[in-house]
Coordinates of C-alpha atoms in Angstrom, one line a residue:
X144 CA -98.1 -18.4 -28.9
X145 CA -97.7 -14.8 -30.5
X146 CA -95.1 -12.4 -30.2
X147 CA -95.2 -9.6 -27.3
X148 CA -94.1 -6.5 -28.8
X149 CA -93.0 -4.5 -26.1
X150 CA -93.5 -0.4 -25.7
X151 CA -90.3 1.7 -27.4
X152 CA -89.7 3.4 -24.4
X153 CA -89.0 0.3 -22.7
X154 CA -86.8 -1.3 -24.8
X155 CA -84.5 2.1 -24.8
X156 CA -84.7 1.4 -20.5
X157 CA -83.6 -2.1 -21.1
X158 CA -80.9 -1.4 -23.0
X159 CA -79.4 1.0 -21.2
X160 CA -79.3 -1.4 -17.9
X161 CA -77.2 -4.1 -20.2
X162 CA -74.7 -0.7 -21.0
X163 CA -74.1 0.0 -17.8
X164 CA -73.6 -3.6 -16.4
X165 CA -71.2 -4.2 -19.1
X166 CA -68.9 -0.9 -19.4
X167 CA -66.1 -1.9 -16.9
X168 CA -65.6 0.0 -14.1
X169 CA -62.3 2.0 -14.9
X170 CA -62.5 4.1 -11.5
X171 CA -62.1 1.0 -9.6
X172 CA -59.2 0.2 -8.0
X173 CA -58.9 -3.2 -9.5
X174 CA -58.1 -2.1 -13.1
X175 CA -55.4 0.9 -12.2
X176 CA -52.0 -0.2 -11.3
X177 CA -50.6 0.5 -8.1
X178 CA -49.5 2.7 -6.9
X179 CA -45.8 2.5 -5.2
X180 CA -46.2 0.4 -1.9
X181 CA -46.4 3.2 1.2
X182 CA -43.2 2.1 3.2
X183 CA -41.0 1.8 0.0
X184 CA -41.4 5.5 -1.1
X185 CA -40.9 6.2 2.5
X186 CA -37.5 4.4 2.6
X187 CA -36.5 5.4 -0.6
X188 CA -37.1 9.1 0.5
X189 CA -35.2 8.7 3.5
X190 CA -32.0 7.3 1.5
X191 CA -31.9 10.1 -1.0
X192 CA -31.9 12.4 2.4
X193 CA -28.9 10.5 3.9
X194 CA -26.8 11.3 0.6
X195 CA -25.3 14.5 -0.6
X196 CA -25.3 15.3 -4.3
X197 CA -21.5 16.2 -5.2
X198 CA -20.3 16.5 -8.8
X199 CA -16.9 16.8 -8.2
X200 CA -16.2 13.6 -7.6
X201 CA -15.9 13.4 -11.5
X202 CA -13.7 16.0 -12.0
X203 CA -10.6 14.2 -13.0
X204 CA -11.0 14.2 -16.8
X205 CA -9.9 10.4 -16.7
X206 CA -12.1 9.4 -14.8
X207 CA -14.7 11.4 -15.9
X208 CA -14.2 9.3 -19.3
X209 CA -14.7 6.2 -18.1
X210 CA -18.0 6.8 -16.3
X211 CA -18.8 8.2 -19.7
X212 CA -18.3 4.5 -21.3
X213 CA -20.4 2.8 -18.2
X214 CA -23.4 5.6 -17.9
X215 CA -24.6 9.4 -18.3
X216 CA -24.4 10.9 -14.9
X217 CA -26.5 13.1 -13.8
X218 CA -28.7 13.0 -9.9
X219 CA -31.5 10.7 -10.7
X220 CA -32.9 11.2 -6.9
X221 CA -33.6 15.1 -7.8
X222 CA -37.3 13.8 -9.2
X223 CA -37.7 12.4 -5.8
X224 CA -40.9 14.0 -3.6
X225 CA -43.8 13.3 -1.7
X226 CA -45.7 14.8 -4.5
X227 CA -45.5 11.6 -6.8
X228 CA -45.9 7.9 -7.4
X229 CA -42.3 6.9 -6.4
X230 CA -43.2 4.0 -9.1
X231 CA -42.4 7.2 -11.4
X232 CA -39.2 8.3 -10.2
X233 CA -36.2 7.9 -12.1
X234 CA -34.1 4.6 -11.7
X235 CA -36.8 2.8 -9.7
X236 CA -39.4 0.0 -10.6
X237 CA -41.8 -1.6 -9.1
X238 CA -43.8 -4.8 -9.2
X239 CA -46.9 -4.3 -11.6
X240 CA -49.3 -6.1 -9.1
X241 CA -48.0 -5.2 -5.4
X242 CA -46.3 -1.9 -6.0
X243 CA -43.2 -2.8 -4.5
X244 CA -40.0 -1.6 -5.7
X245 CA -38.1 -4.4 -7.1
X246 CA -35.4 -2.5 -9.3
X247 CA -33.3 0.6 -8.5
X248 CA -30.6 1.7 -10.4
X249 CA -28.9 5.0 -9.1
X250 CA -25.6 4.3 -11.4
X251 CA -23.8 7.5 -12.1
X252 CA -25.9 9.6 -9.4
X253 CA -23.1 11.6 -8.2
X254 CA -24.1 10.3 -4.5
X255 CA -21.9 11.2 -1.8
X256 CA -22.0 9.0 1.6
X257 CA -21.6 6.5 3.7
X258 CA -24.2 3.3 3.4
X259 CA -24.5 2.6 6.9
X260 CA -26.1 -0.1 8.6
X261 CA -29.5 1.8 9.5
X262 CA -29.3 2.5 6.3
X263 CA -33.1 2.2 5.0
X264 CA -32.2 0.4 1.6
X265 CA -31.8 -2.9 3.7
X266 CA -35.7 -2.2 3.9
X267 CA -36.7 -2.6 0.8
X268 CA -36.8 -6.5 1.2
X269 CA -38.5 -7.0 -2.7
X270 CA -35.5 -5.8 -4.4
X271 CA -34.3 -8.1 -7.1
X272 CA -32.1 -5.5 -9.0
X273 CA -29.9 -3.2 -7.2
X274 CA -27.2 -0.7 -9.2
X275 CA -25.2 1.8 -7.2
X276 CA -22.3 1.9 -9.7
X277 CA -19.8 4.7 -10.1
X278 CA -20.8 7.3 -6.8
X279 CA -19.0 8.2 -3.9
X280 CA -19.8 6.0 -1.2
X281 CA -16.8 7.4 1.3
X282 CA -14.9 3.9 2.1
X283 CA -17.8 2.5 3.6
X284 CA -17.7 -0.9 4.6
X285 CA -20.6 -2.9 2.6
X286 CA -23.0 -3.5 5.7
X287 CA -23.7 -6.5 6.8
X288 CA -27.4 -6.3 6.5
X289 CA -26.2 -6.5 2.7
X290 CA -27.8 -10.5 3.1
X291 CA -31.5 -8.7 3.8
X292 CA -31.7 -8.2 0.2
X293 CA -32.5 -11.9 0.1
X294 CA -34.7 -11.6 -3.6
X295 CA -31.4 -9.7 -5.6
X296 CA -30.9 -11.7 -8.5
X297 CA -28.5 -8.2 -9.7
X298 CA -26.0 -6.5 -8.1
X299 CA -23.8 -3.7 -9.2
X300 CA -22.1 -2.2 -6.5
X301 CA -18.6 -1.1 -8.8
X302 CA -16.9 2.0 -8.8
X303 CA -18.8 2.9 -5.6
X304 CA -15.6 3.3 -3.1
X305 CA -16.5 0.7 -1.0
X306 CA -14.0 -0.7 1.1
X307 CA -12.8 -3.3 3.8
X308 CA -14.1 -6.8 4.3
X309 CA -17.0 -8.8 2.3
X310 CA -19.3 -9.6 4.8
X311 CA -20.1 -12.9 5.4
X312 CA -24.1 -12.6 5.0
X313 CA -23.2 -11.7 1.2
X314 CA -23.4 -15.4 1.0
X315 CA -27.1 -14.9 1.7
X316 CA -27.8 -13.7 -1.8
X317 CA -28.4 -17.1 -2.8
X318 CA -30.4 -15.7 -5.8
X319 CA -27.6 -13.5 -7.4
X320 CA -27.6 -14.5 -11.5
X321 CA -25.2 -11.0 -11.8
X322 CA -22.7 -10.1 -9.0
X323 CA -20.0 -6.9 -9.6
X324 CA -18.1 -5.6 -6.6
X325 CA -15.3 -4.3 -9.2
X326 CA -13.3 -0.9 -9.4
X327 CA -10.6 0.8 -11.5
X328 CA -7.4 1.9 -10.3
X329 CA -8.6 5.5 -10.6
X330 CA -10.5 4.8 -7.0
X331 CA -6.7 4.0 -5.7
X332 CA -5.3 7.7 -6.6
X333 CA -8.4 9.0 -4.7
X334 CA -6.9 7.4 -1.8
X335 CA -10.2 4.9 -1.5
X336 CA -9.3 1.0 0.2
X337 CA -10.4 -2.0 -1.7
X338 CA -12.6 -4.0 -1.1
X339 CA -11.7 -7.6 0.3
X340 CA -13.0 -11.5 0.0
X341 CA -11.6 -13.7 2.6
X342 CA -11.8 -17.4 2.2
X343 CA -14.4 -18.3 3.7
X344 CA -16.9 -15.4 2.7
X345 CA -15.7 -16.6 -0.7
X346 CA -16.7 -20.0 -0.3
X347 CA -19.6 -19.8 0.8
X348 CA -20.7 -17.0 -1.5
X349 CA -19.9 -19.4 -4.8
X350 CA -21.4 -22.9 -2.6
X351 CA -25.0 -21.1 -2.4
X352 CA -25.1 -19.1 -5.9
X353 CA -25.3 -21.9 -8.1
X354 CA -26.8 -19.8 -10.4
X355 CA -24.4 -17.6 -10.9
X356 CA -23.6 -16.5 -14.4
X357 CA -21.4 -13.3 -14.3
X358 CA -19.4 -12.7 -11.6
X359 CA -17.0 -9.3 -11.6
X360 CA -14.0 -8.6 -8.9
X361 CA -11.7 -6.6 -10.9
X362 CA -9.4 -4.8 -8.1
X363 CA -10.9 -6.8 -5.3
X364 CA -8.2 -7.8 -2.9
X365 CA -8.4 -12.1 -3.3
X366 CA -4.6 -12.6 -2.1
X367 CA -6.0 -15.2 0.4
X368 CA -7.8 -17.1 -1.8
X369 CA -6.1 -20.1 -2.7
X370 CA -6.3 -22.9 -5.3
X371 CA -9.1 -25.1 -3.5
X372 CA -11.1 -22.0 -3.1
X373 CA -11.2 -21.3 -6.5
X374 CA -12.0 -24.7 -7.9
X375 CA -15.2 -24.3 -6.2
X376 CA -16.1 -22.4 -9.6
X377 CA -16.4 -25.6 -10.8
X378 CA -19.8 -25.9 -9.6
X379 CA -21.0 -23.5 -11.7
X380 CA -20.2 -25.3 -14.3
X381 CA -24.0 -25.3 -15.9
X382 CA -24.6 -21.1 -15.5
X383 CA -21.1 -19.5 -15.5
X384 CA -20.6 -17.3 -18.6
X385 CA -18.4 -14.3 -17.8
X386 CA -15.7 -14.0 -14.9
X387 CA -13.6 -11.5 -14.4
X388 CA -10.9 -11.1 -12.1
X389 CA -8.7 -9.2 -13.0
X390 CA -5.6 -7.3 -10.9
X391 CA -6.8 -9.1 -7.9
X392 CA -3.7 -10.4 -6.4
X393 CA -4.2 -14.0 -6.8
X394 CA -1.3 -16.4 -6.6
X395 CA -0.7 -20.0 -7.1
X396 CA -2.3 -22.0 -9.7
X397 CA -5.8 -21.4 -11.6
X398 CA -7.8 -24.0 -11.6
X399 CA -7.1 -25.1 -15.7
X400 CA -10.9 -26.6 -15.8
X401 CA -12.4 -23.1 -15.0
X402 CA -11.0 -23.1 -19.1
X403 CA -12.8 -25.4 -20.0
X404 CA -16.4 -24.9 -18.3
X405 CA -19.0 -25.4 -21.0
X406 CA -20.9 -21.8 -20.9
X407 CA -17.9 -20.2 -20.1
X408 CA -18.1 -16.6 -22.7
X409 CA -15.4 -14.3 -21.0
X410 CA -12.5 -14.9 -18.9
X411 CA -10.2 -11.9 -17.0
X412 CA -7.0 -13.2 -15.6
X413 CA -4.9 -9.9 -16.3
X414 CA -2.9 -8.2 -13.9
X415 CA -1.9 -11.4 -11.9
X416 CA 1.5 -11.4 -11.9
X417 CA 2.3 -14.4 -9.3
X418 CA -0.7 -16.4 -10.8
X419 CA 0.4 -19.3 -12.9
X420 CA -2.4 -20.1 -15.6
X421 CA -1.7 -23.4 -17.6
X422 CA -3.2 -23.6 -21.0
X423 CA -5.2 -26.4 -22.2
X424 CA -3.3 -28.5 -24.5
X425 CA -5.7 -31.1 -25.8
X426 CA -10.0 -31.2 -25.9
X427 CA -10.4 -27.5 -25.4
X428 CA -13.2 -26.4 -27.2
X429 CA -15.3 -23.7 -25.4
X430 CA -17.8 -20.4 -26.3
X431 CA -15.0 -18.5 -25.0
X432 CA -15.2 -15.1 -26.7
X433 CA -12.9 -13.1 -24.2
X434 CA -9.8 -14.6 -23.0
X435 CA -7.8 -11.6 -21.4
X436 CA -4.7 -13.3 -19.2
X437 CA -1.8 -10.9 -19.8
X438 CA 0.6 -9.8 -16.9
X439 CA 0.1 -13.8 -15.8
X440 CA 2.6 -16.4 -15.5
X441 CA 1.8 -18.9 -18.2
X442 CA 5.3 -19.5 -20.0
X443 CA 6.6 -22.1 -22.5
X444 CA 4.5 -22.4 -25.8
X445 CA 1.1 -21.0 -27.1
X446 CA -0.5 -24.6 -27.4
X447 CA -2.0 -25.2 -31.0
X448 CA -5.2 -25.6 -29.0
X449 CA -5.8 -22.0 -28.7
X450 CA -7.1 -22.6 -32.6
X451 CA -10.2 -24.5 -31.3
X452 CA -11.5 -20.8 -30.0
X453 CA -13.0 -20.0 -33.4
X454 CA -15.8 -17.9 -31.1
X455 CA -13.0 -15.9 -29.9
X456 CA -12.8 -12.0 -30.1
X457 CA -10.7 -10.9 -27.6
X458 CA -7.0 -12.0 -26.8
X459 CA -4.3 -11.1 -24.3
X460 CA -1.6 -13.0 -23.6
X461 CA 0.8 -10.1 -23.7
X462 CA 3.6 -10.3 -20.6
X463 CA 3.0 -14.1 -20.2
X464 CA 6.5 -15.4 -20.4
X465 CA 5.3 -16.9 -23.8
X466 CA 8.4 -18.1 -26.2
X467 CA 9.1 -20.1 -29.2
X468 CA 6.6 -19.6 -32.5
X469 CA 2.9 -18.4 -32.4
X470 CA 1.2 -21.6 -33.7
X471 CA -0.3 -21.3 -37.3
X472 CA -3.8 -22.4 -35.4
X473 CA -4.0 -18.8 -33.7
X474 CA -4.3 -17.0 -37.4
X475 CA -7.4 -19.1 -38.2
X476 CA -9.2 -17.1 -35.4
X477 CA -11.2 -15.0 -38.1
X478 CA -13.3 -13.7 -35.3
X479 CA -11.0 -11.8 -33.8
X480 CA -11.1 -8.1 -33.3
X481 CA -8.0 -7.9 -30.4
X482 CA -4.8 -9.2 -30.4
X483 CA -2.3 -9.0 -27.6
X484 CA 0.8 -10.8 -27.6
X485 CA 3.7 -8.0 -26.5
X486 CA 6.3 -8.2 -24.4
X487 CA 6.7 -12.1 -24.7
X488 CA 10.0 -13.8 -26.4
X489 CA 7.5 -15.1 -29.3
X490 CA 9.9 -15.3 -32.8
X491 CA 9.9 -15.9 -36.3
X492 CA 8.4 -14.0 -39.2
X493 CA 5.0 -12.6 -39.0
X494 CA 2.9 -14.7 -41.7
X495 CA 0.4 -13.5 -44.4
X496 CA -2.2 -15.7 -42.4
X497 CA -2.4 -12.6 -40.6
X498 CA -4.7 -11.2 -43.4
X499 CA -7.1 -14.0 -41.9
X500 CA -7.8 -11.5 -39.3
X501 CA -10.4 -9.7 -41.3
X502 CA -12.1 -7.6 -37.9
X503 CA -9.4 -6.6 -36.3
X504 CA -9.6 -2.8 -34.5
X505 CA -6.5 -3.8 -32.4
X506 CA -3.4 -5.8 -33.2
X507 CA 0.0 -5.5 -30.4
X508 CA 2.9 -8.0 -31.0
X509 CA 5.5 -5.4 -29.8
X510 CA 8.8 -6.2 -27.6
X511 CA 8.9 -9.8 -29.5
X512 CA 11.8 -11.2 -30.9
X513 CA 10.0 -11.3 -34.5
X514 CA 11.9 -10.7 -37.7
X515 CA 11.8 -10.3 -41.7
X516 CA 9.4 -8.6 -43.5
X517 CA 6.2 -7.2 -42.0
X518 CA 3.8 -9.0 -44.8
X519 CA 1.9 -6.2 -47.2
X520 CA -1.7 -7.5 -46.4
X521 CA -3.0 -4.2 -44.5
X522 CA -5.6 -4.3 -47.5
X523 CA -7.3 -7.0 -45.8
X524 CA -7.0 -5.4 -42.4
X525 CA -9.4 -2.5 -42.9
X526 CA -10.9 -2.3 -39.3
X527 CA -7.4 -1.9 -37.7
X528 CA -7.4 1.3 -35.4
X529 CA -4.6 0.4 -33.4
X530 CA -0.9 -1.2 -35.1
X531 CA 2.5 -1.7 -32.2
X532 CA 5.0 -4.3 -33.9
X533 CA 7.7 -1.8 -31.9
X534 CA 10.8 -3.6 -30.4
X535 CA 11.3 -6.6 -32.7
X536 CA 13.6 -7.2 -35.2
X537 CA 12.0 -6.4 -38.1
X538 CA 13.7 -5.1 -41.1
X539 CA 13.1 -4.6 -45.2
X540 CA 10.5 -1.4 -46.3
X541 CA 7.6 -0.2 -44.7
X542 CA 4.7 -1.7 -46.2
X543 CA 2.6 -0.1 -48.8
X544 CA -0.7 -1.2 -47.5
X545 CA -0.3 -0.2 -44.0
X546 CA -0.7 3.3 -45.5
X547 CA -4.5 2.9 -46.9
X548 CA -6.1 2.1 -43.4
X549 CA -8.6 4.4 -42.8
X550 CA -9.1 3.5 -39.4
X551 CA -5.9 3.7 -37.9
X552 CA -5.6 5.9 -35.1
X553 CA -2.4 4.0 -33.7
X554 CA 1.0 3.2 -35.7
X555 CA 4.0 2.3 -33.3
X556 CA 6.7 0.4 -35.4
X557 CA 9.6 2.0 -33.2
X558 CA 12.8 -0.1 -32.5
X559 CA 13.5 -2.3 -35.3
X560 CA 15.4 -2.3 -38.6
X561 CA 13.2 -1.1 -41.1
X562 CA 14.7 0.9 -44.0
X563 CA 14.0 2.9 -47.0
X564 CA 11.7 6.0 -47.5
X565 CA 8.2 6.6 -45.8
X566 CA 5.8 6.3 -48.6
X567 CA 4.9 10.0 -50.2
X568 CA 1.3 9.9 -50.0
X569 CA -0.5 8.3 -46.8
X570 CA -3.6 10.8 -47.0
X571 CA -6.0 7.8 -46.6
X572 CA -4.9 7.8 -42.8
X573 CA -7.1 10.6 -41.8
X574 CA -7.4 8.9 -38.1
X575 CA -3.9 8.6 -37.5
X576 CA -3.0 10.7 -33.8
X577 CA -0.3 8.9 -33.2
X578 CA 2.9 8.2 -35.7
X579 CA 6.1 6.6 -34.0
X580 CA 8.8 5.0 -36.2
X581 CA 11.9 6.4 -34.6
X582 CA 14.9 4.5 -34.1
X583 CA 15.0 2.5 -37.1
X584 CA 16.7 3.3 -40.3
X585 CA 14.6 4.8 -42.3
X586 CA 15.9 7.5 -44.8
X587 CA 14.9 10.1 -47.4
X588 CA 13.1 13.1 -46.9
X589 CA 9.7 13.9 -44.6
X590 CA 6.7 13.3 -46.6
X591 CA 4.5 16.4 -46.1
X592 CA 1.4 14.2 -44.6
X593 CA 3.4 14.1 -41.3
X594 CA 3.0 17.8 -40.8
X595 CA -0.3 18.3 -42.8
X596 CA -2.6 15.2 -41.1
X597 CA -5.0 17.2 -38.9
X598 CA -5.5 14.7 -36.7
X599 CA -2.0 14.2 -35.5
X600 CA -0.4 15.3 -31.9
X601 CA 2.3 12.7 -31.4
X602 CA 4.8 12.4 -34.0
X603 CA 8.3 10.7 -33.1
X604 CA 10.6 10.6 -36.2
X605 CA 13.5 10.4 -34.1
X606 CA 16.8 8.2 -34.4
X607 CA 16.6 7.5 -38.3
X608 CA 18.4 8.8 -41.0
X609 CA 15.7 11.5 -42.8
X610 CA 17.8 14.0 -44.4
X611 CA 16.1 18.0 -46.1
X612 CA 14.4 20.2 -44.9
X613 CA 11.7 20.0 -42.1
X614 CA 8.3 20.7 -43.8
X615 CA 5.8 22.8 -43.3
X616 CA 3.3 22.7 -40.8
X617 CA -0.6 23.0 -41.5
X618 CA -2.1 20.9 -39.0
X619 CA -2.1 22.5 -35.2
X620 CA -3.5 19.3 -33.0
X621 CA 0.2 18.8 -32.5
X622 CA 1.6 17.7 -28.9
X623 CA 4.8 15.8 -29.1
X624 CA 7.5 16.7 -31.7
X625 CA 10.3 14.6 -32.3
X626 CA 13.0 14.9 -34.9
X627 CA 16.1 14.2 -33.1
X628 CA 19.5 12.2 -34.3
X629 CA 18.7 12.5 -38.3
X630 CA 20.0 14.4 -41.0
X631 CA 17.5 17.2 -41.4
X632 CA 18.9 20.5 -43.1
X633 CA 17.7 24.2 -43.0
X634 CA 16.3 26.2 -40.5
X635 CA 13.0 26.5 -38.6
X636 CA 9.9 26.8 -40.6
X637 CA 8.0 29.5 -39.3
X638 CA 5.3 27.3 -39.4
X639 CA 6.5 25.1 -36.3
X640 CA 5.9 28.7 -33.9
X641 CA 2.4 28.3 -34.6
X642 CA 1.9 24.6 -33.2
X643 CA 0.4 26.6 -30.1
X644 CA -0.7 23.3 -28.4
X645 CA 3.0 22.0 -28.6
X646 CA 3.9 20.8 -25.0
X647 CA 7.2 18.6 -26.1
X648 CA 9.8 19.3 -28.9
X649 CA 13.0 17.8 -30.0
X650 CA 15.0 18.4 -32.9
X651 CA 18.5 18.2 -31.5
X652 CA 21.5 16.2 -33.4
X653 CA 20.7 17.4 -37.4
X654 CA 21.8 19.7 -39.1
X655 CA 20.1 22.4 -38.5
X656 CA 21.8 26.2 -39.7
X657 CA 21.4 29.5 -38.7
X658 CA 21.1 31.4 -35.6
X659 CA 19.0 30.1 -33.2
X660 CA 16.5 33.2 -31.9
X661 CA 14.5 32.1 -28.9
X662 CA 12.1 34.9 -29.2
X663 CA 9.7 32.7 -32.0
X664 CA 9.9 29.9 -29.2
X665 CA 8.2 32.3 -26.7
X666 CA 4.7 32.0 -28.9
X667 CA 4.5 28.2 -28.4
X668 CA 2.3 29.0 -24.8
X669 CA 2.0 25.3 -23.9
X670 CA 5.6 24.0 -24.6
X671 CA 7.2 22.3 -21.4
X672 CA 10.1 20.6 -22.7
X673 CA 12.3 22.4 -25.4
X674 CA 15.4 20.4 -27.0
X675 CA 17.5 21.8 -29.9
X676 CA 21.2 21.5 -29.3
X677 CA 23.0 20.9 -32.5

């Protein structure tokens, strides 16, 4: 059979027919995404109208900071119109096949209002993720129709000013991986109620998330909640990794296997101060990474067990009723970057294993009972931003490597016995705000660095036996001056009238000469509190 050689013309026909019934279709709806589902934007829309935008409820500086540390605040519902996809609007996002809206995170939205009941959120039924951290939501009780939001897997209701009871139907969330109700104390000097778990809310909330893996109630009121209640923590024994309670008013005993649970990363006790916690003496061998318990009632000895945390980063157990010696155990944590042990009636010397402790930003042993030398291994301690060994009984010379830490922002070795000079040249501590080694007995003259170091603005000297002149000033960051009870000669440099952002200054008991004129004092705009009787 021969070949059929078919006209040019048609072959150009035919092969455009195969073009077009190949090229996909990209006007069809099947290949663009959704867009948002119709009722959701609706809903949405109508929450952002039952909200005010009001920035000044950041105005307190402090508390501006620490929504700084969580989130940038600014309104993200201002992008919010008919005009647009709400899949597009900023903090929300959908589902990639239906359109719903299955995230929203308003954090930091400067919102202002109650979340009532009719509240449309409670619509938006798909929601898996849910963030209204750090906004003013008036007191508001959290509604019952909280348990509507049946798919959230996420959570993140802190810093909102909620307030009143839990509502049982929380316990409907039987998906939650992430729950945080938490708050700081800042909420409390806005006059905002806490929030507050009754026993059985609690119950049955932890009995039906047994997949919860990070659960947050800092500042929750949990005085009801009892022992038995909080064993049943123990069932999360396969998915808990971080839980944080802290400043709660629990009482009683902790549960001392909630310790020991397997997954168990980070554990808040702090702020407790009727909650007995009992260590683990024996078999304790966890991922723990934060163990924060200070302000609890643990007493009697660290246990050597504490050495088994080698994943550990974080340690309070400051204001435990702790006594006797640290164990050795504790300085092998080479993973630590906090240390808390203060106000305890720990004693003995500090050791040189304390150069084990290679990342530390933030050592505090103060109001101990420790004594002898503090060990010259700051060499090794190069991270360290923050030093209190104050109120022990520490004596001998300060040592010469706690002077080369470039980090240190921190140095409070008040209240002890140390003695000899302050080493003449400390420039390496170019961080260093604040300086307190009063009351010891530490003698000699004023190195120039404490007056030159342009970081500093709290300097307390006080209470020691410096002798000369007092030096020259040429740093101005300057808040707090204190000189008092030494030996210091001559007169008022003229530099100390330009400190212009002095608020506090002592320099009474020295020796001081010559007339004192007021009038220079008058320049110093900010000072409140002026002491300088000879």
């Amino acid at each position: 059979m021969g070949w059929f050689v078919l006209p040019s013309f048609v072959l150009y026909f035919l092969t455009f027919l195969l073009l077009i019934i190949h090229i996909p279709s990209y006007t069809s709806s099947s290949a663009v995404l959704p867009l948002c589902n119709h009722d959701d934007s609706s809903n949405l829309l109508q929450f952002k109208n039952s909200f005010a935008v009001n920035t000044s409820f950041y105005k307190h500086l402090w508390w501006r900071s620490q929504v700084s540390l969580y989130c940038s605040s600014y309104p993200k519902t201002a992008s919010w119109n008919n005009n647009t996809d709400c899949c597009q609007w900023d903090g929300v996002t959908c589902d990639t096949t239906s359109g719903h809206v299955i995230g929203l995170d308003l954090s930091c939205s400067m919102l202002q209002g109650e979340l009532n009941s009719n509240s449309t959120l409670f619509h938006l039924t798909h929601l898996q993720q849910l963030n209204l951290a750090y906004n003013d939501l008036s007191a508001s009780p959290l509604s019952s129709r909280i348990g509507d939001l049946a798919a959230l897997t996420h959570l993140n209701l802190s810093n909102s000013a909620l307030g009143g009871d839990i509502p049982f139907t929380i316990s409907h969330l039987s998906k939650l991986l992430s729950l945080d109700l938490s708050r700081t104390d800042m909420l409390d000097e806005l006059g905002y109620s806490k929030l507050r778990f009754d026993p059985s809310t609690w119950n049955k909330l932890i009995l039906n998330t047994t997949n919860l893996k990070e659960l947050v109630l800092d500042e929750v009121n949990m005085s009801s909640i009892r022992e038995s209640s909080l064993s049943l923590l123990m069932n999360l024994s396969s998915s808990l990794v971080s839980l944080s309670l802290r400043h709660t008013k629990l009482q009683g005993n902790f549960p001392i296997g909630i310790l020991g649970l397997p997954n168990l990363q980070e554990l808040t006790l702090q702020d407790n101060q009727d909650l007995k916690v009992e260590l683990p003496k024996s078999n304790w061998s966890t991922p723990l990474r934060i163990l924060e318990l200070s302000v609890t009632v643990s007493s009697g000895e660290i246990p050597d067990s504490i050495g088994h945390l080698r994943s550990l980063k974080q340690l309070g157990l400051g204001s435990c009723q702790f006594d006797g010696l640290v164990p050795l155990s504790l300085w092998n944590l080479t993973q630590l970057t906090e240390l808390g042990l203060a106000e305890n009636t720990l004693h003995g010397e500090i050791p040189s294993l304390l150069s084990n402790l290679k990342h530390l930003t933030f050592l505090d042993l103060s109001a101990n009972n420790f004594n002898g030398h503090i060990p010259d291994v700051f060499h090794n301690l190069t991270k360290l931003e923050s030093l209190s060994l104050e109120s022990n009984s520490l004596g001998g010379q300060l040592p010469p490597s706690l002077f080369y830490l470039t980090q240190l922002s921190d140095l409070s070795l008040s209240a002890n016995n140390l003695e000899g000079p302050i080493p003449s040249n400390a420039t390496k501590l170019s961080r260093l705000n604040i300086l307190h080694l009063d009351r010891n007995l530490l003698n000699g003259t004023i190195p120039d660095w404490c007056f030159s170091l342009s970081s500093l603005t709290d300097i307390d000297l006080s209470n020691n036996k410096f002798v000369g002149p007092i030096g020259k000033f040429s740093t101005y960051s300057v808040l707090t001056l204190s000189l008092s009870n030494n030996k210091l000669q001559g007169s008022f440099p003229n530099s100390l009238f330009e400190l212009q952002n002095l608020t506090d200054l002592y320099l009474s008991s020295n020796e001081l000469s010559g007339h004192v004129d007021f009038h220079p004092f008058s320049k110093l705009k900010s000072l409140e509190t002026l002491d300088i009787l000879q």
